[in-house]
Amino acid sequence: MSRNITLITMGAGNIIVLEETLKSFVGSGICNEVIYGDLLLFKEDELIVKSYQDKYNLKVVKFHFNYIFKNGFASVLNELSSHASNDLVIYMNTSEVIGKNNGITEIVNKNIDCNTFYFDHATDPHRWYRCYNRHELRWSGMIHEEVVGEHKPYHKPIFTM
C-alpha cells in the first residue's frame, strides 16, 4: 500500500520563502499536494500564491486575517487537514525545509502500524510530531498546539530540519 503525504501550511506573509518549503516537500516528491491556509493581507501576496498552485498542486483555503487570534492554531490546522485527499498530512511552517532526508517516503510506505512520525532539528533536541494520520489524530491547543489522540509513533526521525 502506497501512502502519499499532504503538506499543510499557512501564512500571513513570507510568500517568497514559502516556495522553498514547497520545493523541499513537493518538488522532491515527498508530498503530492499542498493545502495552504491563506491569512494574507495583501493582494500582491495572493497573486504569488496563485502562481504556485499548478506547479505544486496547491489548494488554497481562505481564512479571515485574524482567524488564528480568535480560534487558535489547532483550529486552522484541523481545517486544513480536512481538505487533504491523503490520510497522512505533515504540517510545516513557511520557510521550514528538509536538511537531511532519512527516507521519509520509504518509512511511511512500510507496512507498519504507525500513525505519527517525527522529525528532528539540527540544533534542537525536540522531537517534532507533525506528520500524522488525520483520521486518527488531530490538533489541540490555542497557541502551543500539539497532535492528540492515541499515538502509535514511528521510532526514528523521518528527516532533520
CSV table of C-alpha atoms in Angstrom, one decimal:
chain,number,residue,atom,x,y,z
A,1,MET,CA,0.0,0.0,0.0
A,2,SER,CA,1.5,3.3,-1.0
A,3,ARG,CA,0.7,6.2,1.3
A,4,ASN,CA,1.0,9.7,-0.1
A,5,ILE,CA,1.5,12.7,2.1
A,6,THR,CA,-0.3,16.1,2.0
A,7,LEU,CA,1.7,19.1,3.2
A,8,ILE,CA,-0.4,21.7,5.2
A,9,THR,CA,1.0,25.1,5.8
A,10,MET,CA,-0.3,28.6,6.4
A,11,GLY,CA,0.8,32.2,6.1
A,12,ALA,CA,0.0,35.8,6.6
A,13,GLY,CA,3.2,36.8,4.6
A,14,ASN,CA,6.6,35.5,3.8
A,15,ILE,CA,5.3,34.3,0.4
A,16,ILE,CA,8.7,34.2,-1.4
A,17,VAL,CA,10.3,31.8,1.2
A,18,LEU,CA,7.1,29.7,1.1
A,19,GLU,CA,8.4,28.4,-2.2
A,20,GLU,CA,11.5,27.0,-0.5
A,21,THR,CA,9.2,24.9,1.7
A,22,LEU,CA,7.2,23.8,-1.4
A,23,LYS,CA,10.4,22.8,-3.3
A,24,SER,CA,11.6,20.8,-0.3
A,25,PHE,CA,8.5,18.7,0.1
A,26,VAL,CA,6.6,18.8,-3.2
A,27,GLY,CA,9.5,19.4,-5.6
A,28,SER,CA,11.4,16.5,-4.1
A,29,GLY,CA,8.4,14.1,-4.5
A,30,ILE,CA,7.7,13.7,-0.8
A,31,CYS,CA,4.3,15.3,-0.8
A,32,ASN,CA,1.9,15.2,-3.7
A,33,GLU,CA,-0.4,18.0,-2.6
A,34,VAL,CA,-0.4,21.1,-0.5
A,35,ILE,CA,-3.2,22.7,1.4
A,36,TYR,CA,-2.4,26.3,2.1
A,37,GLY,CA,-4.1,28.4,4.8
A,38,ASP,CA,-4.4,31.9,3.3
A,39,LEU,CA,-4.3,34.5,6.1
A,40,LEU,CA,-2.8,37.1,3.7
A,41,LEU,CA,-3.4,40.8,3.9
A,42,PHE,CA,-2.0,41.9,0.5
A,43,LYS,CA,-3.4,41.2,-2.9
A,44,GLU,CA,0.2,41.0,-4.3
A,45,ASP,CA,0.9,38.1,-1.9
A,46,GLU,CA,-2.3,36.3,-3.0
A,47,LEU,CA,-1.1,36.6,-6.7
A,48,ILE,CA,2.2,35.0,-5.8
A,49,VAL,CA,0.4,32.1,-4.0
A,50,LYS,CA,-1.8,31.7,-7.0
A,51,SER,CA,1.3,31.3,-9.2
A,52,TYR,CA,2.3,28.3,-7.1
A,53,GLN,CA,-1.0,26.5,-7.4
A,54,ASP,CA,-0.4,24.4,-10.6
A,55,LYS,CA,3.4,24.0,-10.0
A,56,TYR,CA,3.0,22.5,-6.5
A,57,ASN,CA,-0.6,21.1,-6.6
A,58,LEU,CA,-1.5,23.8,-4.0
A,59,LYS,CA,-5.1,24.2,-2.9
A,60,VAL,CA,-5.9,27.5,-1.1
A,61,VAL,CA,-8.2,27.7,1.9
A,62,LYS,CA,-9.0,31.3,2.7
A,63,PHE,CA,-9.3,32.5,6.3
A,64,HIS,CA,-10.1,35.9,7.7
A,65,PHE,CA,-6.7,37.5,8.6
A,66,ASN,CA,-7.5,37.3,12.4
A,67,TYR,CA,-8.9,33.8,12.4
A,68,ILE,CA,-6.0,32.4,14.3
A,69,PHE,CA,-6.3,35.0,17.1
A,70,LYS,CA,-10.0,34.1,17.5
A,71,ASN,CA,-9.8,30.3,17.1
A,72,GLY,CA,-6.2,29.2,17.6
A,73,PHE,CA,-3.7,27.4,15.6
A,74,ALA,CA,-5.1,24.0,16.1
A,75,SER,CA,-8.4,25.1,14.6
A,76,VAL,CA,-6.6,26.2,11.4
A,77,LEU,CA,-4.5,23.1,11.2
A,78,ASN,CA,-7.6,20.8,11.6
A,79,GLU,CA,-9.5,22.7,9.0
A,80,LEU,CA,-6.6,22.5,6.5
A,81,SER,CA,-6.1,18.7,7.1
A,82,SER,CA,-9.8,18.2,6.4
A,83,HIS,CA,-9.2,19.3,2.8
A,84,ALA,CA,-6.4,16.7,2.3
A,85,SER,CA,-7.0,13.8,-0.1
A,86,ASN,CA,-4.4,11.7,1.7
A,87,ASP,CA,-4.6,10.1,5.1
A,88,LEU,CA,-1.1,11.3,6.1
A,89,VAL,CA,-0.5,15.0,6.5
A,90,ILE,CA,2.5,16.9,7.5
A,91,TYR,CA,2.4,20.4,8.9
A,92,MET,CA,5.4,22.7,8.2
A,93,ASN,CA,5.7,26.4,8.8
A,94,THR,CA,6.5,28.7,5.9
A,95,SER,CA,10.3,28.5,5.3
A,96,GLU,CA,10.9,25.2,7.0
A,97,VAL,CA,12.8,22.8,4.8
A,98,ILE,CA,14.4,19.3,4.9
A,99,GLY,CA,18.0,19.4,5.9
A,100,LYS,CA,18.6,15.6,5.8
A,101,ASN,CA,16.1,13.2,4.4
A,102,ASN,CA,16.2,9.9,6.5
A,103,GLY,CA,14.0,8.1,3.9
A,104,ILE,CA,10.6,9.7,4.7
A,105,THR,CA,8.9,8.2,1.7
A,106,GLU,CA,10.2,4.7,2.3
A,107,ILE,CA,9.4,4.9,6.0
A,108,VAL,CA,5.8,6.0,5.7
A,109,ASN,CA,5.2,3.4,2.9
A,110,LYS,CA,6.4,0.4,5.0
A,111,ASN,CA,3.7,-1.9,6.2
A,112,ILE,CA,3.9,-0.6,9.8
A,113,ASP,CA,1.2,0.2,12.3
A,114,CYS,CA,2.2,3.8,13.0
A,115,ASN,CA,0.0,6.9,12.8
A,116,THR,CA,2.5,9.6,13.7
A,117,PHE,CA,6.1,10.3,12.6
A,118,TYR,CA,8.5,12.9,13.9
A,119,PHE,CA,11.4,14.9,12.6
A,120,ASP,CA,14.2,16.4,14.5
A,121,HIS,CA,16.3,19.6,14.2
A,122,ALA,CA,20.0,20.0,13.6
A,123,THR,CA,20.4,22.1,16.8
A,124,ASP,CA,17.2,21.5,18.8
A,125,PRO,CA,16.8,18.1,20.6
A,126,HIS,CA,13.0,18.3,20.5
A,127,ARG,CA,11.0,15.7,18.5
A,128,TRP,CA,8.5,17.4,16.2
A,129,TYR,CA,5.5,15.1,15.8
A,130,ARG,CA,3.9,16.9,12.8
A,131,CYS,CA,3.4,14.0,10.3
A,132,TYR,CA,0.3,12.1,11.3
A,133,ASN,CA,-2.8,10.2,10.1
A,134,ARG,CA,-5.5,12.8,10.1
A,135,HIS,CA,-8.3,10.2,10.6
A,136,GLU,CA,-6.8,9.0,13.9
A,137,LEU,CA,-5.2,12.2,15.4
A,138,ARG,CA,-6.0,15.9,15.5
A,139,TRP,CA,-4.5,19.2,16.6
A,140,SER,CA,-5.4,20.7,20.0
A,141,GLY,CA,-4.4,23.9,21.7
A,142,MET,CA,-4.9,27.6,21.1
A,143,ILE,CA,-1.2,28.6,21.0
A,144,HIS,CA,1.1,25.7,21.8
A,145,GLU,CA,-0.7,23.2,19.6
A,146,GLU,CA,0.0,19.5,19.6
A,147,VAL,CA,-1.2,16.4,17.9
A,148,VAL,CA,-3.5,14.5,20.2
A,149,GLY,CA,-5.2,11.1,20.2
A,150,GLU,CA,-3.9,7.5,20.5
A,151,HIS,CA,-0.3,7.9,19.3
A,152,LYS,CA,1.4,5.0,17.5
A,153,PRO,CA,4.7,6.7,16.8
A,154,TYR,CA,7.5,5.5,14.5
A,155,HIS,CA,10.7,5.1,16.4
A,156,LYS,CA,13.2,7.1,14.3
A,157,PRO,CA,13.1,10.6,12.8
A,158,ILE,CA,11.9,10.7,9.2
A,159,PHE,CA,14.1,13.8,8.4
A,160,THR,CA,16.1,16.5,10.0
A,161,MET,CA,15.1,20.1,9.6
